[in-house]
Structure formats: structure tokens, C-alpha cells
PDB file of C-alpha atoms in Angstrom:
ATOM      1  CA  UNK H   1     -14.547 -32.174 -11.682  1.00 90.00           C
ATOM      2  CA  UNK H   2     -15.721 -28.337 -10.944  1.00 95.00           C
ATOM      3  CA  UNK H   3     -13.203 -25.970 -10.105  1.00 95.00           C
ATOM      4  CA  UNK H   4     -12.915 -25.878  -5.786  1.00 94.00           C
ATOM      5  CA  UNK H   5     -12.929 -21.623  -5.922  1.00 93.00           C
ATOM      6  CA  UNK H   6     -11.983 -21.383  -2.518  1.00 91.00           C
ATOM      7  CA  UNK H   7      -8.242 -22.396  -3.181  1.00 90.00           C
ATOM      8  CA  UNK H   8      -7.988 -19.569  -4.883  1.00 90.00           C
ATOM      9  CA  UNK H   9      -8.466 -16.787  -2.391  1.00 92.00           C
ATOM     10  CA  UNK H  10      -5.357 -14.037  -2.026  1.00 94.00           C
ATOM     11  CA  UNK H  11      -3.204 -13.859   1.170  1.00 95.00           C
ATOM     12  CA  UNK H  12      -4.140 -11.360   3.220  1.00 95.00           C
ATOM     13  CA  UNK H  13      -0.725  -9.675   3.751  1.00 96.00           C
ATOM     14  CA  UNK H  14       2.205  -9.767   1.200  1.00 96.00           C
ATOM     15  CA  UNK H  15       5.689  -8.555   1.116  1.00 96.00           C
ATOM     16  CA  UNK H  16       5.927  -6.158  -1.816  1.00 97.00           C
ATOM     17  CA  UNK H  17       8.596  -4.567  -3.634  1.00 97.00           C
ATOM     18  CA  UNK H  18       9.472  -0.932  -2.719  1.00 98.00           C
ATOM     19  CA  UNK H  19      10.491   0.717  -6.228  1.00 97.00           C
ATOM     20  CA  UNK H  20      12.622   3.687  -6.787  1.00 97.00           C
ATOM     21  CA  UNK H  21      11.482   6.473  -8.917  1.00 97.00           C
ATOM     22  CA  UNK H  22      12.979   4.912 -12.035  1.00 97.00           C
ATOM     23  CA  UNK H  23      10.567   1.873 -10.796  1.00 95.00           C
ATOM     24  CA  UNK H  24      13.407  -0.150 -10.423  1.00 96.00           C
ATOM     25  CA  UNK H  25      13.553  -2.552  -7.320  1.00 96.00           C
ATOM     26  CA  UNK H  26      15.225  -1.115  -4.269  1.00 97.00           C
ATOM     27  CA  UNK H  27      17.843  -3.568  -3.127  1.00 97.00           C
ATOM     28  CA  UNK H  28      20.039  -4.392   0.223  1.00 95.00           C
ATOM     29  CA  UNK H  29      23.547  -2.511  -0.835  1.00 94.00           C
ATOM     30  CA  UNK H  30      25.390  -5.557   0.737  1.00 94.00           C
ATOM     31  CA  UNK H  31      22.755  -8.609   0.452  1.00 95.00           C
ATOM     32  CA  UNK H  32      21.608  -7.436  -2.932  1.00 95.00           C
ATOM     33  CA  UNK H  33      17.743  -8.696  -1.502  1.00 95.00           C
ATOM     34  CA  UNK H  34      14.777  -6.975  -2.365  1.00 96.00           C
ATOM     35  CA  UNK H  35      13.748  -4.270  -0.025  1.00 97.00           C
ATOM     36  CA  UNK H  36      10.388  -4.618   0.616  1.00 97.00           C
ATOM     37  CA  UNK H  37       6.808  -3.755   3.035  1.00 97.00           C
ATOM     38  CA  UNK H  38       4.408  -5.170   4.535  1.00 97.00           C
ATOM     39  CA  UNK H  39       1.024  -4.725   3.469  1.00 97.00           C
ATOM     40  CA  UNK H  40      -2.120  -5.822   4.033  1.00 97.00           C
ATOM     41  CA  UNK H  41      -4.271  -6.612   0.800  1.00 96.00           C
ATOM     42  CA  UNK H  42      -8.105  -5.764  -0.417  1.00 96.00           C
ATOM     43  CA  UNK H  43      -8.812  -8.658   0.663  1.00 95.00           C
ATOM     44  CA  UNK H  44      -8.383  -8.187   4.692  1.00 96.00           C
ATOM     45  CA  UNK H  45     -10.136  -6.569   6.791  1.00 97.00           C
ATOM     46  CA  UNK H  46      -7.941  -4.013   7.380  1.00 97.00           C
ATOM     47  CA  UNK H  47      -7.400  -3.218   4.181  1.00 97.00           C
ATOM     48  CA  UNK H  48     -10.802  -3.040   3.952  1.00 96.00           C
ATOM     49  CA  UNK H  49     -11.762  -0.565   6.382  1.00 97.00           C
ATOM     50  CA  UNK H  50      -9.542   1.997   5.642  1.00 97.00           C
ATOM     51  CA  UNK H  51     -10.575   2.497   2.451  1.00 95.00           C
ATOM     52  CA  UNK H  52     -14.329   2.657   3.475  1.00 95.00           C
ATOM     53  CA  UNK H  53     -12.762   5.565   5.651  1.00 94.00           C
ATOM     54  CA  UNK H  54     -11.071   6.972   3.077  1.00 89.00           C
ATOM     55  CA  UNK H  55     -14.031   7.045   0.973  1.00 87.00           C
ATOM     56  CA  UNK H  56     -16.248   8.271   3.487  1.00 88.00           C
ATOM     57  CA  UNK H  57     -13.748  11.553   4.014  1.00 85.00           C
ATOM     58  CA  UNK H  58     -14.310  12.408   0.479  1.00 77.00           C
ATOM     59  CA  UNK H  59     -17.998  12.046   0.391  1.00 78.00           C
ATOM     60  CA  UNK H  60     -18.049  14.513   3.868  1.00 80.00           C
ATOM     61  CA  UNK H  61     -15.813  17.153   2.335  1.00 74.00           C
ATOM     62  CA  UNK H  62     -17.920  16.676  -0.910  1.00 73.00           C
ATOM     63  CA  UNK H  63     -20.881  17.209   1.600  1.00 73.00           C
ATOM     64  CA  UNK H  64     -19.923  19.611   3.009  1.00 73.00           C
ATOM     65  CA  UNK H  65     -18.924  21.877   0.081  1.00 69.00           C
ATOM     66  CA  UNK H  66     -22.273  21.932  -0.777  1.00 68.00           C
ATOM     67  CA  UNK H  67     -22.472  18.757  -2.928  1.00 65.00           C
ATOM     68  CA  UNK H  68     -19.481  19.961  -5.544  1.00 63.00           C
ATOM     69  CA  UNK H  69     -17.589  16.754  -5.866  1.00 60.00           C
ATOM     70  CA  UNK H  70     -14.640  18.311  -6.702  1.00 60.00           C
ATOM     71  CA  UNK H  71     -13.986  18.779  -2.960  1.00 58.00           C
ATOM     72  CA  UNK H  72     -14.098  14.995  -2.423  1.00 58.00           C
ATOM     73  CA  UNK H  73     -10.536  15.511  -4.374  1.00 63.00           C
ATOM     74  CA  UNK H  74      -9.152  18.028  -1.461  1.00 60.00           C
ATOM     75  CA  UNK H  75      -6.755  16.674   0.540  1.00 75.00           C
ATOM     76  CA  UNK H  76      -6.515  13.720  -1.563  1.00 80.00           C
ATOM     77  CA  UNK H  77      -2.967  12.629  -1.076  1.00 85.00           C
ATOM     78  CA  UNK H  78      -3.137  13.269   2.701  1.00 89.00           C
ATOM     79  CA  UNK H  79      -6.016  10.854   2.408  1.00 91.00           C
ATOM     80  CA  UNK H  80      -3.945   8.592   0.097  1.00 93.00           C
ATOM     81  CA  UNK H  81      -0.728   8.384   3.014  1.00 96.00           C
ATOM     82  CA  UNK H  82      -3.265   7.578   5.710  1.00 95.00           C
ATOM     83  CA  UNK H  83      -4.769   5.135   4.170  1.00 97.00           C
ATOM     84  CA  UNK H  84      -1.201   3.681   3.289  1.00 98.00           C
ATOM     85  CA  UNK H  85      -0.044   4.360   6.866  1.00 98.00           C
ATOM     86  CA  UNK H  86      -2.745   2.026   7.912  1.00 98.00           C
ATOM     87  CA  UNK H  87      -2.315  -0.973   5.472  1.00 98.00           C
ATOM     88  CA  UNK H  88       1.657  -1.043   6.082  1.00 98.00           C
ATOM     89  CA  UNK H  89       2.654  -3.351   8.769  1.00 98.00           C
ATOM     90  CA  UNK H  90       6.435  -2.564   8.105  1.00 98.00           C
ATOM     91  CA  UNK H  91       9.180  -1.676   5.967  1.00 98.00           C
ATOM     92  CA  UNK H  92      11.545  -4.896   5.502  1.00 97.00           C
ATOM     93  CA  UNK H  93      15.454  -3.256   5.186  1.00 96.00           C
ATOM     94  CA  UNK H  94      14.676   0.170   5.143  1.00 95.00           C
ATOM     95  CA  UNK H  95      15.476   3.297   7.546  1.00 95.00           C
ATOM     96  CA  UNK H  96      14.335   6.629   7.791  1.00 98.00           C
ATOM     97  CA  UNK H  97      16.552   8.672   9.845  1.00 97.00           C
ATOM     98  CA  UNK H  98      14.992   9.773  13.304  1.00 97.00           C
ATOM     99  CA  UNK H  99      12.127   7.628  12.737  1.00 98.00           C
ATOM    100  CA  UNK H 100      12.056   5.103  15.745  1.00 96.00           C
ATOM    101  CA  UNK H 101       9.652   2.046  15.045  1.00 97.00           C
ATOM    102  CA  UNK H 102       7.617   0.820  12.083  1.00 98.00           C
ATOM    103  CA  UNK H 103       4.754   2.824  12.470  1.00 97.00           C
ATOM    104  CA  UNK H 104       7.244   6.117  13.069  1.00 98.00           C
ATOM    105  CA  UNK H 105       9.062   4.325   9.566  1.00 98.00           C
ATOM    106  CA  UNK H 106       5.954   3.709   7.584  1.00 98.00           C
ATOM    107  CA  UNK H 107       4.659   7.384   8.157  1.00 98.00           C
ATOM    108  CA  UNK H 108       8.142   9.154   8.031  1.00 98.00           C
ATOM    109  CA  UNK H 109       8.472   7.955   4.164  1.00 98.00           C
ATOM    110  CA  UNK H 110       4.849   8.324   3.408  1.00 98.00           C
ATOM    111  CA  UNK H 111       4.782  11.563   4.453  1.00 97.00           C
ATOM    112  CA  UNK H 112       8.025  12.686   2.741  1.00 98.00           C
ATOM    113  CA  UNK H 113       6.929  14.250  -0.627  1.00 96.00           C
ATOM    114  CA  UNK H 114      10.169  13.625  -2.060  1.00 98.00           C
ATOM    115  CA  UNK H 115       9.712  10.287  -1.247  1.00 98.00           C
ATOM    116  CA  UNK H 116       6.090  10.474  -3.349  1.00 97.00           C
ATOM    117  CA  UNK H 117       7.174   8.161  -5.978  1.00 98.00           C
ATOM    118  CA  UNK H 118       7.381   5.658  -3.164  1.00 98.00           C
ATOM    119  CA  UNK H 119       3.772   6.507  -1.997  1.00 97.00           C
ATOM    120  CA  UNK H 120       2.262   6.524  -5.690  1.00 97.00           C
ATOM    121  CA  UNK H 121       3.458   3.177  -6.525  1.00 97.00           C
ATOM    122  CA  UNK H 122       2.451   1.272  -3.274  1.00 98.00           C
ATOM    123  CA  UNK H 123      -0.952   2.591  -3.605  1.00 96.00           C
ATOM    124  CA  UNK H 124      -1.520   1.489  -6.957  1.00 96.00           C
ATOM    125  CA  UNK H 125       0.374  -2.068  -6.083  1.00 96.00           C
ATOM    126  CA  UNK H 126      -1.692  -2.300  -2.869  1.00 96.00           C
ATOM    127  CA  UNK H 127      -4.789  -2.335  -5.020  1.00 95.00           C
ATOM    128  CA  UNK H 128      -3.561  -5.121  -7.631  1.00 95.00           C
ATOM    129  CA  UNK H 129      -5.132  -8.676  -6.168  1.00 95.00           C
ATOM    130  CA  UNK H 130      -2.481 -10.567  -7.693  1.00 95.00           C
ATOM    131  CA  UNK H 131       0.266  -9.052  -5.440  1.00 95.00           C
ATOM    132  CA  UNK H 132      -1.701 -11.304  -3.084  1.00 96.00           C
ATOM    133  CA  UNK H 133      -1.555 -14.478  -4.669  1.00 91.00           C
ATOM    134  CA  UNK H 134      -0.506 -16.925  -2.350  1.00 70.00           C
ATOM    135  CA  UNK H 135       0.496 -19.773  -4.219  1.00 41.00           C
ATOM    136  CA  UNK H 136       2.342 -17.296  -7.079  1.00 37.00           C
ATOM    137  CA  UNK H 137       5.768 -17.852  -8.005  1.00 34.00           C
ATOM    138  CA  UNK H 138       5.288 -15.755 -11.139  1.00 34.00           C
ATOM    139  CA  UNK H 139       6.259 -12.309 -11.090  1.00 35.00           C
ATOM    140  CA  UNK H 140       3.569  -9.664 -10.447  1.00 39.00           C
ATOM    141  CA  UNK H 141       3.060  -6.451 -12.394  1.00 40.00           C
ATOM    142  CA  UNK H 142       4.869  -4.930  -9.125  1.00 41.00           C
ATOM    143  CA  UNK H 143       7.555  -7.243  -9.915  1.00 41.00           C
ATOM    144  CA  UNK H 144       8.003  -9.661  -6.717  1.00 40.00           C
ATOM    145  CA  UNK H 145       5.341 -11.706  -4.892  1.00 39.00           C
ATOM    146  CA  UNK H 146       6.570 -13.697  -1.580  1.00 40.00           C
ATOM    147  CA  UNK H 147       4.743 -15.422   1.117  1.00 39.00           C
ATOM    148  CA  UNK H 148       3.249 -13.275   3.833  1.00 42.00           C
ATOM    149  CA  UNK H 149       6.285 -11.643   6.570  1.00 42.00           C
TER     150      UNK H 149
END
């Protein structure tokens, strides 16, 4: 019997792991639980369509410089938080003082560069298909898979 390919397509949002800078897990100090976000994958749409825009920025700035495509590289971690702004739904057991809301939440830590760790490791876990897995109960490279939140 062939293999049926289409039960193997990833989830389109996943809860991942938010790591500290040690890349340890960040945990619940009373429920000891995982802290995690919500992201959408590469495999949704939204996902999807802000990295097109992402890449698009760089190719105008690269543009516009004249062709150099070191400008594509300008700007590249403001590029890199609102592209992470977009994908995150949430933060699941996290707070950022004076940030009201998920979205306020999502772009409070993103935008803190002593947060960065934070941002580097969520954009290279956002990327890995197999944090998307949906039938998964092995751990990921990022460490935790769960069902969509």
C-alpha cells in the first residue's frame, strides 16, 4: 500500500517553547509548566505572507541602494521582530510589564533587545517544520511540541 502523503501535513499553529538565554525552557514559577507562544508555522498562510513581505523589504532597500545587496541586510532585525510580531498569536504565561494585550505582549518582548535571545531563538524555531508536527509526541529540536492553543 503507497504511503497516503497528505496525513502528513504540519499544523498550522503550534505552541512552542520560549527559551531563556541559557536555552533552557522557561517555566511557570508555581505550576512548573512550560511557558510557551503561539505561532503560526511555514506552512499557513500567515506565516507565509509575512515572510514574502519581509523578503520583499530587503530586495527594495537592496533596490534602492543601487543594487548593493548588502543593504537588503539594513534593518534586518527590525525586519526579523515584525515578521515575528506577525506570526505570534500570543504568549501562553508570560507578562511584560505595561504591555496591555497580546499583540501589546508579543511586540513589547520582541522589541526589547535585552530580551534578543528570546527573538533569535523563535525565529529560527518558527522556521523548523517539525515544530509543526501534529501528530508528534517526540521532542523537537526546540524541545516541546503540543497541539495547536
Amino acid at each position: 500500500m503507497a504511503l497516503i502523503i497528505t496525513n502528513h501535513r504540519v499544523a498550522d499553529v503550534s505552541d512552542l517553547p520560549v527559551k531563556n538565554a541559557d536555552g533552557s525552557p522557561f517555566l511557570d514559577p508555581e505550576t512548573k509548566a512550560p511557558i510557551t507562544a503561539t505561532v503560526f508555522g511555514p506552512g499557513s498562510k500567515i506565516w507565509q505572507v509575512a515572510d514574502a513581505a519581509r523578503r520583499r523589504k530587503a530586495i527594495k532597500r537592496s533596490r534602492e541602494a543601487n543594487g548593493k545587496f548588502e543593504a537588503a541586510l539594513d534593518n534586518e532585525t527590525e525586519d526579523e521582530i515584525e515578521f515575528l510580531c506577525a506570526i505570534t498569536k500570543r504568549f501562553n504565561g508570560l507578562e511584560y510589564p505595561g504591555a496591555n494585550g497580546d499583540k501589546e505582549t508579543v511586540a513589547a518582548v520582541y522589541n526589547d533587545h535585552h530580551l534578543g535571545y528570546i527573538r533569535d531563538h523563535m525565529g529560527v524555531d518558527t522556521k523548523s517544520w517539525e515544530n509543526f508536527m501534529k501528530a508528534s509526541q517526540s521532542l523537537s529540536n526546540s524541545g516541546f511540541v503540543s497541539s495547536p492553543g
